[in-house]
Amino acid sequence: MSEDYRKMWEDLGLDLEAHDQLLAVIPQMYGDVYMSQKNRPEGMSYLDFVMSEIHGLRVKELLDLKAAGGKVVGAFCLYVPEEVVLAGGAACVGICGGADWGAAEAEKVLPRNLCPLIKSFMGFKLTKVCPYFESSDMIVGETTCDGKKKTYEVLGEYTNVHVMHTPQTKDESSSKLWLEEVKKFKETMEELTGNTIDAAALAQGVATVNAKRAALRRMNEARKASPVPISGKDALLIEQVAFYDDPVRFTQMINKVSDELEQRIADGTGVAPADAPRILISGCPMAIPNWKMHHIVESTGAVIVGEEACIGHRYFRDMVDESPSDLEGELTAVADRYMKLDCACFTPNKERLENIMQLVKDYNVDGVIHYALQFCDPFTVEYNSVERTLKEAGVPVLKIETDYSMEDAGQLSTRVEAFMEQIKEMQGAIV
Amino acid sequence: MFVGIDIGSRSIKVVALNGEGIADYNIVDTGFNPHERSLELIKPYNAQKIVATGYGRHFAREDFADSVITEIKAHGVGSHYLFSNCRTIIDIGGQDSKVIALDERGRVADFQMNDRCAAGTGKFLEIMARTLGFSLEAFGSESLKADKAVKVNSMCTVFAESEVVSLLAKKEDPRKIALGLHQSIVERVSSMLHRVGITDDIVLSGGVGRNPCIKKLFEQKLGRTLYRYENPEIAGALGAALTAREQS
């Protein structure tokens, strides 16, 4: 990234010294994890460029939008209706929460034994190193889990936070509550931006986000092929960047990647041999730059064919119905789409088990790695039913509970390698 | 000769196989230079093929080993060779503990491994033995002399050590404290055992397999006999050597 951005970062109020340290780490990490891969699709050069400009060009675009009177909304969760944010003429960005950064600062206001994602975003805020955080005019939180819900109270002391009340069951009263929350959020967006969100504006927002989700679906469709034309690491990166890139440009670029992937399938080109174990990762979101698990798994020669997670299938599986033409109908369609999400914060959550089994079948999965962040109660507890469902179907499953630090990398590698041995021996038995 | 080498955190084990069975084996401390130690260990054997396992397996592959397998597979293969009816393995090594379930043909069907710290492993026992003034060899047999246990609450090696020191200051019998420490390890590993499930014979593998108190406490808790090879620490190296023979 060029020096030209220093003034921009300084004006944003970043701690330049700490920010320099952060920016020195990322290229090294990216080089080790990404540039070491062989036979990557050429279209990934766009993602390389986005990563090289991670705190540069995109931030500049957001600041240009603000200078022109637009607003920036930051979010951490799939429940924040991006369609409504775009309808207000604002930009929606996912806030950094995937690195072991600022933990000591975060622990001044948060307990030690807390989800690393929550600690990470609080650390980024308190150490003033995330330009997306600092550019945001409003942060939208949600009541998905206890850790986040209570942390938004603390975060509210530092920045403008709007919390959406997400339900935890899927009955009629919950749907009603959620529709009310979506309407309230629309009003909040109108107040923030000064723009009226009418039927046409919301239809546009819905169309843009649906197109983005469709592009991600198409890219993932290619991962069903054998040999797989794209690595799990590259696919994860695309799914991560989806949360903060310009949605229209991102959609175009990812469709170009998919053109290439489809050509690769026709040519029989893959990133791993056709007999490489096909792994599904299921569980907690992996926020950028959390590539730890994918790197460990793919370093053993296996290939990840899907992320059953918020940064993954949960983000693009369901579309908003575009048929309503009146505002009330559109808002209901938006709310309905979000009620289909199968996050572990719901009870009961049988849909998730069904969706996992569907992915196992569609993507010809040899084994599932259940990935949970430490102290994530919803996902660590729900593991029991995931394990039972998979074992009953004869699908090998490995449970991993970890954080962003690398101190357990050696042990994780051993467990993942042993899991691959187990899968290969089972495959050997079938042949 | 087919050679298996298990480069562990505390010791390096080597097993040499010929067509008939175990021709030779050796165990040395890992020391400060595991690489050099490993090379010395394999030198005497005119190895046709070498398979490495243990935490040092990857550096071995870069240098002298033909292939690598994980400790989990190695202990599975080794234990199944020694005890053909073995379907469950408890392996407590220097810095990790694992429970492995095998299918009827001896292949790994499932496993559990401790997460990140050394609680409930050989290293934990080693430090506790030293704190209580026992030799590692006598630690298990001395514990068995206690008529009842003093509970040690902490499983963290560092906190448990200070807890033990304060129990000693209260003039508690070191043997009773020792029994309490053994119990806490058995409790911890048992939870992994229940997750994996028990089928047929259970084999106690790894260096901690030598400890008679651990064996007895497991047997009391589970109500069944645990099988143990005379040199339990070489089961992993044996599994690697068997894999070398099979791959040839």
XYZ file of C-alpha atoms in Angstrom:
679
model
C 0.000 0.000 0.000
C 1.331 3.427 -0.838
C 2.330 6.122 1.594
C -0.412 8.344 0.169
C -2.886 6.984 2.660
C -1.050 8.163 5.773
C -2.791 11.496 5.804
C -6.160 9.776 5.349
C -5.452 7.442 8.267
C -4.266 10.293 10.403
C -7.407 12.306 9.620
C -9.490 9.274 10.565
C -7.840 9.339 13.969
C -5.979 6.038 13.641
C -3.041 5.377 15.928
C -0.479 5.448 13.128
C 2.267 3.650 15.009
C 0.049 0.729 16.030
C -1.526 0.726 12.579
C 1.915 0.418 10.956
C 2.577 -2.645 13.079
C -0.717 -4.210 12.030
C -0.110 -3.505 8.363
C 3.355 -5.009 8.596
C 1.912 -8.328 9.790
C -0.781 -8.813 7.156
C 1.357 -9.024 3.961
C 3.602 -11.571 5.674
C 0.600 -13.669 6.695
C -1.033 -13.303 3.303
C 2.172 -14.309 1.562
C 2.588 -17.431 3.678
C -1.016 -18.536 3.423
C -2.047 -17.392 -0.052
C 0.881 -16.743 -2.338
C 2.386 -20.154 -1.523
C -0.563 -21.875 -3.250
C 0.012 -23.461 -6.627
C -2.260 -23.261 -9.639
C -4.563 -20.515 -8.356
C -7.260 -19.155 -10.653
C -6.020 -16.007 -12.390
C -9.102 -14.129 -11.249
C -7.753 -14.288 -7.707
C -5.426 -11.450 -8.693
C -8.390 -9.162 -7.987
C -8.523 -10.478 -4.422
C -4.738 -10.087 -4.118
C -5.214 -6.477 -5.144
C -8.064 -5.955 -2.674
C -5.911 -7.408 0.082
C -2.925 -5.257 -0.851
C -5.255 -2.258 -0.494
C -7.033 -3.602 2.590
C -6.850 -0.305 4.468
C -6.299 1.861 1.395
C -8.436 2.117 -1.698
C -11.709 0.799 -0.224
C -11.403 3.146 2.742
C -10.785 6.008 0.353
C -13.942 5.089 -1.556
C -15.916 5.131 1.677
C -14.486 8.512 2.626
C -15.317 9.851 -0.841
C -18.879 8.628 -0.331
C -19.005 10.413 3.005
C -17.618 13.590 1.478
C -20.474 13.426 -1.029
C -22.976 13.238 1.827
C -23.284 9.434 2.080
C -22.979 7.376 5.230
C -21.072 4.257 6.258
C -22.651 1.560 8.390
C -20.535 -1.080 10.104
C -21.861 -4.495 11.077
C -20.675 -7.790 12.552
C -23.501 -10.105 11.776
C -25.568 -11.642 8.979
C -28.731 -10.368 10.585
C -28.049 -6.773 9.664
C -30.205 -6.242 6.557
C -27.691 -4.922 4.078
C -30.543 -4.334 1.601
C -31.931 -1.620 3.868
C -28.508 -0.027 4.357
C -27.990 0.236 0.592
C -31.566 1.506 0.120
C -30.641 4.451 2.347
C -27.745 5.277 0.028
C -25.213 4.153 2.623
C -22.382 1.652 2.354
C -22.384 -1.474 4.517
C -19.055 -2.806 5.748
C -18.159 -5.813 7.862
C -15.921 -4.711 10.692
C -12.560 -6.387 11.387
C -12.817 -9.109 14.014
C -10.635 -11.944 12.821
C -7.221 -11.235 14.271
C -5.575 -11.599 17.633
C -5.161 -7.854 18.043
C -5.526 -5.523 20.967
C -6.574 -8.297 23.350
C -4.852 -6.596 26.259
C -6.769 -3.378 25.559
C -10.024 -5.266 25.084
C -9.535 -7.061 28.392
C -9.610 -3.719 30.171
C -13.346 -3.645 29.518
C -14.180 -7.298 28.770
C -13.588 -10.576 30.627
C -10.722 -12.815 29.554
C -12.857 -15.862 28.867
C -14.837 -14.428 26.006
C -15.218 -15.259 22.331
C -12.103 -14.158 20.397
C -14.210 -12.449 17.712
C -15.805 -10.125 20.246
C -12.487 -9.449 21.934
C -10.950 -8.784 18.549
C -13.432 -6.122 17.433
C -13.265 -4.431 20.806
C -9.460 -4.554 20.547
C -9.575 -2.986 17.084
C -11.823 -0.204 18.350
C -9.815 0.565 21.473
C -6.424 0.504 19.761
C -7.779 2.660 16.897
C -6.303 0.640 14.049
C -9.376 -0.251 11.961
C -10.197 2.419 9.360
C -13.566 0.749 8.674
C -14.517 1.131 12.311
C -13.359 4.733 12.342
C -15.169 5.559 9.066
C -18.470 4.141 10.272
C -21.212 6.634 11.126
C -23.124 3.903 12.901
C -22.404 0.376 14.081
C -25.313 -2.054 13.946
C -25.315 -4.720 16.602
C -27.741 -7.549 17.288
C -28.840 -9.677 20.213
C -27.670 -12.977 18.727
C -25.466 -14.168 21.595
C -24.881 -13.020 25.141
C -21.272 -12.024 24.562
C -22.078 -9.675 21.697
C -25.281 -8.351 23.210
C -23.552 -7.179 26.378
C -20.439 -5.993 24.531
C -22.541 -3.588 22.438
C -23.380 -1.807 25.680
C -19.664 -1.254 26.211
C -19.049 -0.387 22.566
C -21.842 2.189 22.807
C -19.616 4.182 25.145
C -17.153 4.686 22.295
C -19.269 4.968 19.176
C -22.800 5.252 17.788
C -24.439 1.831 18.114
C -27.904 0.673 17.013
C -28.870 -2.761 18.339
C -31.413 -4.925 16.532
C -33.425 -7.347 18.626
C -32.939 -10.658 16.840
C -35.344 -13.392 17.935
C -34.159 -16.795 19.117
C -37.054 -18.939 17.994
C -38.882 -19.157 14.678
C -42.513 -19.008 15.720
C -45.072 -16.457 14.608
C -44.493 -13.954 17.386
C -40.743 -13.998 16.617
C -41.414 -13.273 12.950
C -43.615 -10.361 13.965
C -40.981 -9.015 16.313
C -38.327 -9.255 13.611
C -40.455 -7.495 11.010
C -40.915 -4.669 13.535
C -37.140 -4.573 14.053
C -36.523 -4.356 10.296
C -39.025 -1.475 10.049
C -37.431 0.290 12.985
C -34.035 -0.164 11.351
C -35.374 1.380 8.128
C -36.432 4.452 10.136
C -33.037 4.620 11.822
C -31.351 4.472 8.417
C -33.612 7.265 7.147
C -32.687 9.430 10.129
C -28.988 8.699 9.688
C -28.867 9.402 5.966
C -31.629 11.971 5.615
C -32.932 9.909 2.682
C -36.409 8.426 2.439
C -36.379 4.711 1.770
C -39.204 4.113 -0.689
C -40.238 0.995 -2.592
C -37.949 1.784 -5.533
C -34.906 2.379 -3.314
C -35.453 -0.837 -1.376
C -36.046 -2.809 -4.582
C -32.672 -1.541 -5.793
C -30.986 -2.531 -2.524
C -32.543 -5.982 -2.703
C -31.481 -6.444 -6.339
C -27.878 -5.450 -5.599
C -27.514 -7.772 -2.627
C -29.345 -10.644 -4.359
C -26.927 -10.311 -7.271
C -23.991 -10.480 -4.863
C -25.416 -13.554 -3.176
C -26.059 -15.157 -6.577
C -22.430 -14.563 -7.582
C -21.232 -16.233 -4.375
C -23.594 -19.135 -5.009
C -22.253 -19.555 -8.504
C -18.639 -19.521 -7.310
C -19.550 -22.146 -4.707
C -21.359 -24.255 -7.278
C -17.962 -24.752 -8.940
C -16.636 -26.305 -5.736
C -18.869 -29.313 -6.343
C -16.590 -30.392 -9.188
C -13.839 -32.953 -8.903
C -11.032 -32.021 -9.098
C -11.973 -28.827 -7.280
C -11.074 -25.754 -9.394
C -10.507 -23.389 -6.426
C -8.936 -23.880 -3.019
C -10.942 -23.511 0.154
C -8.606 -20.710 1.207
C -9.332 -18.692 -1.932
C -13.071 -19.322 -1.681
C -13.023 -18.262 1.976
C -11.198 -15.061 1.047
C -13.873 -14.264 -1.554
C -16.578 -14.869 1.063
C -14.752 -12.611 3.538
C -14.196 -9.776 1.075
C -17.922 -9.935 0.193
C -18.557 -8.148 3.469
C -16.665 -4.983 2.752
C -16.038 -4.554 -0.970
C -18.221 -2.407 -3.204
C -21.104 -4.828 -3.897
C -21.581 -4.092 -7.602
C -17.894 -4.308 -8.493
C -17.437 -7.375 -6.291
C -20.318 -9.136 -8.051
C -18.779 -8.456 -11.466
C -15.331 -9.620 -10.398
C -16.584 -12.797 -8.742
C -18.656 -13.655 -11.783
C -15.440 -13.338 -13.788
C -13.735 -15.716 -11.357
C -16.658 -18.098 -11.856
C -16.313 -17.917 -15.671
C -12.755 -19.070 -15.178
C -13.727 -21.776 -12.684
C -16.340 -23.146 -15.066
C -13.716 -23.263 -17.819
C -11.384 -25.079 -15.430
C -14.069 -27.656 -14.748
C -14.545 -28.166 -18.496
C -10.778 -28.628 -18.838
C -10.538 -30.888 -15.794
C -8.129 -28.476 -14.057
C -8.043 -28.577 -10.285
C -6.071 -27.185 -7.360
C -5.732 -30.640 -5.787
C -5.812 -34.184 -7.154
C -9.286 -35.665 -7.694
C -8.722 -38.093 -4.819
C -7.857 -35.376 -2.243
C -10.171 -35.607 0.789
C -13.104 -33.187 0.409
C -13.774 -31.350 3.634
C -16.711 -29.246 4.803
C -16.046 -26.723 7.559
C -19.057 -26.145 9.761
C -19.584 -23.739 12.628
C -18.431 -20.268 13.640
C -17.636 -17.466 11.196
C -14.047 -16.882 10.109
C -13.668 -13.116 9.869
C -10.826 -11.673 7.832
C -7.851 -12.352 8.301
C -8.684 -15.604 10.081
C -7.368 -18.233 7.675
C -5.897 -20.458 10.381
C -8.065 -23.567 10.018
C -8.207 -23.516 6.228
C -4.434 -23.205 6.068
C -3.863 -26.104 8.456
C -6.380 -28.329 6.655
C -5.230 -27.609 3.113
C -1.562 -27.965 4.120
C -2.292 -31.678 4.637
C -3.296 -32.056 0.971
C -7.037 -32.016 1.607
C -9.323 -29.498 -0.059
C -12.126 -27.564 1.617
C -15.271 -27.529 -0.510
C -17.543 -25.417 1.645
C -18.024 -23.255 4.715
C -21.261 -24.004 6.534
C -20.986 -20.731 8.420
C -22.057 -17.106 8.407
C -19.044 -16.239 6.280
C -20.047 -18.953 3.828
C -23.276 -20.670 2.851
C -25.431 -18.996 5.477
C -24.732 -15.654 3.804
C -25.778 -16.564 0.275
C -28.086 -19.564 0.520
C -31.336 -17.592 0.784
C -32.420 -14.722 -1.437
C -34.958 -11.981 -0.784
C -38.160 -12.469 -2.780
C -38.164 -9.692 -5.395
C -41.834 -10.020 -6.375
C -43.478 -7.519 -3.955
C -43.644 -3.996 -5.346
C -44.981 -2.065 -2.351
C -42.781 -1.042 0.552
C -44.670 -3.078 3.149
C -44.405 -6.204 0.987
C -40.719 -5.590 0.353
C -39.927 -5.111 4.036
C -41.788 -8.330 4.828
C -39.815 -10.155 2.128
C -36.563 -8.844 3.601
C -37.568 -9.882 7.122
C -38.676 -13.334 5.925
C -35.355 -13.982 4.259
C -33.475 -13.325 7.499
C -35.800 -15.576 9.487
C -34.540 -18.508 7.414
C -31.005 -18.199 8.783
C -29.912 -21.211 10.820
C -27.458 -19.659 13.262
C -26.867 -21.695 16.430
C -28.369 -18.808 18.428
C -31.802 -20.196 17.433
C -33.618 -22.867 19.388
C -34.540 -25.383 18.193
C -32.284 -25.290 15.153
C -32.992 -28.461 13.198
C -32.652 -26.607 9.893
C -28.914 -26.390 10.420
C -28.590 -30.168 10.708
C -30.613 -30.606 7.523
C -28.533 -28.012 5.725
C -25.278 -29.652 6.808
C -26.487 -33.021 5.518
C -27.558 -31.412 2.246
C -24.107 -29.852 1.775
C -22.426 -33.183 2.592
C -24.462 -34.775 -0.172
C -24.249 -31.987 -2.768
C -20.529 -31.420 -2.362
C -19.618 -35.106 -2.029
C -17.985 -34.400 1.333
C -15.628 -37.005 2.862
C -15.453 -35.459 6.313
C -16.729 -32.509 8.331
C -14.599 -30.357 10.602
C -16.749 -28.635 13.188
C -15.050 -25.340 13.911
C -16.001 -23.413 17.019
C -14.408 -20.340 18.484
C -13.523 -20.738 22.132
C -16.286 -19.781 24.560
C -18.933 -19.765 21.814
C -21.739 -21.453 23.736
C -24.280 -21.730 20.885
C -21.948 -23.582 18.522
C -20.000 -25.629 21.076
C -23.222 -26.920 22.631
C -24.906 -27.523 19.284
C -21.926 -29.686 18.310
C -23.560 -32.600 20.117
C -26.451 -32.837 17.690
C -24.223 -32.116 14.685
C -21.916 -34.965 15.699
C -24.788 -37.379 16.270
C -26.409 -36.550 12.929
C -23.161 -36.976 11.003
C -22.095 -40.157 12.773
C -25.470 -41.739 12.177
C -24.988 -41.026 8.485
C -21.476 -42.521 8.579
C -19.758 -39.179 7.930
C -16.475 -38.676 9.862
C -16.452 -35.534 11.987
C -13.675 -33.755 13.859
C -14.370 -31.199 16.567
C -12.076 -28.197 16.793
C -12.375 -25.449 19.380
C -9.810 -22.735 19.047
C -9.070 -19.007 18.935
C -6.934 -16.759 16.748
C -3.567 -17.448 18.369
C -1.156 -19.917 16.820
C -0.106 -21.579 20.088
C -2.181 -24.688 19.350
C -1.214 -24.910 15.656
C 1.000 -27.969 16.226
C -1.676 -29.931 18.042
C -4.344 -28.887 15.559
C -2.136 -30.097 12.703
C -1.731 -33.487 14.354
C -5.459 -33.826 14.867
C -6.278 -32.728 11.331
C -3.632 -35.052 9.850
C -5.010 -37.952 11.887
C -8.487 -37.097 10.630
C -7.217 -37.256 7.032
C -5.589 -40.645 7.730
C -8.914 -41.821 9.099
C -10.760 -40.621 5.975
C -8.209 -42.147 3.589
C -8.341 -45.486 5.348
C -12.119 -45.468 5.115
C -11.916 -44.634 1.405
C -9.335 -47.385 0.966
C -11.808 -49.770 2.535
C -14.492 -48.891 -0.003
C -12.225 -49.409 -3.022
C 14.984 -53.829 8.211
C 11.887 -51.634 8.540
C 12.358 -48.814 10.980
C 9.768 -46.792 12.858
C 10.843 -43.733 14.828
C 8.600 -41.868 17.254
C 10.053 -38.436 17.985
C 8.195 -37.350 21.093
C 8.502 -34.274 23.279
C 10.184 -36.225 26.111
C 11.793 -39.221 24.446
C 12.602 -40.664 21.044
C 11.706 -44.290 20.439
C 12.881 -46.499 17.601
C 11.723 -49.973 16.583
C 13.354 -52.137 13.917
C 11.313 -54.903 12.327
C 12.443 -57.794 10.224
C 10.212 -60.311 8.469
C 9.404 -62.093 11.717
C 8.790 -59.363 14.261
C 10.578 -56.852 16.483
C 14.297 -57.266 15.892
C 15.405 -54.395 18.117
C 14.223 -51.249 19.850
C 15.738 -48.311 21.678
C 14.568 -45.352 23.765
C 16.526 -42.154 24.499
C 15.717 -38.762 25.996
C 14.814 -36.192 23.353
C 17.409 -33.809 24.778
C 18.302 -30.505 23.180
C 18.960 -31.727 19.687
C 16.257 -34.181 18.649
C 17.477 -34.153 15.080
C 20.952 -35.423 15.900
C 19.548 -37.880 18.425
C 17.216 -39.310 15.804
C 20.008 -39.790 13.306
C 22.149 -41.587 15.919
C 19.223 -43.829 16.795
C 18.518 -45.034 13.283
C 22.185 -45.379 12.293
C 22.748 -48.981 13.492
C 19.949 -50.336 11.338
C 20.381 -50.863 7.685
C 16.932 -49.436 7.070
C 15.111 -50.348 3.902
C 12.355 -47.925 4.781
C 11.829 -45.449 7.638
C 8.473 -44.100 8.820
C 8.452 -41.277 11.382
C 5.780 -40.231 13.846
C 5.513 -37.953 16.877
C 5.801 -34.194 17.056
C 9.164 -34.293 15.249
C 7.839 -36.254 12.266
C 7.903 -33.358 9.833
C 11.570 -32.500 10.256
C 12.267 -36.228 9.936
C 10.480 -36.340 6.591
C 12.493 -33.423 5.317
C 15.665 -35.233 6.195
C 15.692 -39.009 6.521
C 12.213 -40.508 6.778
C 10.462 -41.967 3.739
C 7.023 -41.065 5.029
C 5.199 -39.924 8.145
C 2.083 -40.911 10.039
C 0.481 -39.223 13.040
C 0.899 -40.534 16.569
C -2.761 -41.438 16.503
C -2.466 -43.835 13.609
C 0.904 -45.125 14.918
C -0.505 -46.068 18.323
C -3.534 -47.593 16.632
C -1.458 -49.808 14.347
C 1.049 -50.713 17.075
C -1.539 -51.572 19.717
C -3.653 -53.574 17.316
C -0.595 -55.622 16.336
C 0.229 -56.337 19.978
C -3.354 -57.001 21.068
C -5.520 -58.189 18.197
C -8.728 -57.713 20.179
C -7.872 -54.090 21.038
C -10.485 -51.558 19.937
C -9.837 -48.733 22.417
C -6.484 -47.165 23.242
C -5.601 -44.782 26.028
C -2.290 -43.158 25.182
C -0.811 -40.757 27.687
C 2.405 -39.319 26.380
C 4.776 -36.565 27.427
C 2.688 -33.571 26.363
C -0.578 -34.940 25.145
C -3.117 -37.544 25.994
C -5.454 -39.213 23.565
C -8.131 -41.841 23.360
C -8.371 -43.745 20.086
C -11.167 -46.007 18.873
C -10.337 -48.638 16.264
C -12.694 -50.473 13.949
C -12.706 -54.272 13.746
C -9.800 -54.196 11.287
C -7.639 -51.989 13.451
C -8.175 -48.746 11.545
C -8.720 -45.490 13.420
C -12.481 -44.885 13.627
C -12.473 -41.937 16.038
C -10.169 -40.164 18.456
C -10.023 -37.458 21.106
C -6.957 -35.477 22.006
C -6.324 -32.932 24.747
C -6.558 -29.372 23.546
C -3.607 -27.227 24.251
C -2.052 -27.458 27.694
C -0.116 -30.283 29.320
C -2.726 -30.970 32.026
C -3.227 -34.692 32.459
C -0.100 -35.795 30.635
C 3.233 -37.398 31.421
C 4.858 -34.046 31.929
C 2.268 -33.192 34.586
C 3.064 -36.415 36.470
C 6.778 -35.782 36.144
C 6.578 -32.315 37.682
C 4.247 -33.486 40.449
C 6.553 -36.426 41.308
C 9.439 -34.016 41.650
C 7.435 -31.615 43.812
C 6.481 -34.464 46.128
C 10.001 -35.870 46.254
C 9.378 -39.176 44.446
C 11.316 -40.625 41.564
C 9.199 -40.925 38.439
C 9.641 -44.719 38.488
C 8.363 -45.037 42.066
C 5.597 -42.427 41.777
C 2.815 -44.852 40.837
C 3.737 -47.625 43.269
C 4.129 -45.159 46.168
C 0.706 -43.672 45.417
C -0.837 -47.104 45.625
C 0.350 -47.377 49.247
C -2.001 -44.575 50.303
C -5.224 -45.713 51.945
C -7.084 -42.645 50.779
C -6.589 -39.746 48.436
C -6.254 -36.041 49.070
C -8.050 -34.231 46.275
C -6.033 -31.818 44.174
C -8.424 -29.425 42.499
C -6.280 -27.815 39.856
C -5.367 -29.602 36.650
C -3.111 -26.803 35.508
C 0.487 -27.913 35.995
C 1.522 -24.589 37.432
C -1.448 -24.161 39.801
C -1.415 -27.826 40.829
C 2.198 -27.465 41.855
C 1.435 -24.602 44.214
C -1.595 -26.478 45.524
C 0.645 -29.490 46.260
C 3.203 -27.297 47.993
C 0.552 -25.863 50.301
C -0.821 -29.350 51.031
C 2.690 -30.437 52.004
C 2.955 -27.380 54.242
C -0.195 -28.630 55.968
C 1.667 -31.880 56.637
C -0.480 -33.992 54.344
C 0.944 -37.421 53.504
C 2.730 -37.116 50.123
C 1.415 -40.547 49.115
C -2.182 -39.414 49.595
C -1.553 -36.297 47.553
C 0.069 -38.470 44.897
C -3.006 -40.689 44.767
C -5.207 -37.607 44.388
C -3.102 -36.411 41.462
C -3.352 -39.773 39.734
C -7.115 -39.729 40.238
C -7.441 -36.351 38.631
C -5.606 -37.546 35.502
C -7.813 -40.615 35.267
C -10.918 -38.430 35.618
C -9.791 -36.132 32.870
C -8.914 -38.881 30.414
C -12.141 -40.731 31.255
C -14.221 -37.902 29.836
C -12.427 -38.356 26.501
C -12.963 -42.103 26.824
C -16.698 -41.651 27.220
C -16.890 -39.384 24.195
C -15.208 -41.976 22.017
C -16.954 -44.973 23.615
C -15.495 -48.310 24.693
C -15.567 -51.430 22.520
C -13.766 -54.680 23.343
C -10.314 -54.556 24.895
C -8.701 -51.369 26.177
C -4.955 -50.963 25.795
C -2.915 -48.522 27.856
C -0.141 -47.189 25.656
C 2.599 -44.560 25.915
C 5.128 -43.941 28.683
C 2.490 -43.333 31.356
C 1.362 -46.929 30.715
C 4.253 -47.950 32.970
C 2.605 -46.282 35.934
C 0.809 -48.997 37.973
C -1.421 -46.512 39.806
C -2.887 -45.070 36.583
C -3.625 -48.593 35.367
C -5.261 -49.646 38.607
C -7.406 -46.517 38.879
C -8.683 -46.939 35.327
C -9.477 -50.575 36.023
C -11.388 -49.677 39.180
C -13.296 -46.956 37.403
C -14.137 -48.965 34.305
C -14.559 -52.346 36.000
C -12.381 -54.123 33.464
C -8.789 -55.119 32.805
C -6.534 -52.815 30.826
C -3.932 -54.446 28.616
C -0.419 -53.151 28.509
C 2.624 -54.130 26.543
C 5.828 -54.643 28.521
C 7.315 -51.543 26.873
C 4.245 -49.365 26.425
C 6.238 -46.362 25.200
C 7.338 -48.078 21.994
C 3.835 -48.809 20.657
C 3.933 -45.690 18.468
C 7.360 -46.474 16.987
C 6.182 -50.036 16.434
C 3.135 -48.755 14.561
C 5.432 -46.634 12.384
C 7.712 -49.624 11.698
C 4.715 -51.795 10.814
C 3.525 -49.087 8.443
C 6.990 -49.005 6.843
C 6.799 -52.766 6.309
C 3.300 -52.555 4.901
C 4.201 -49.751 2.505
C 7.107 -51.740 1.046
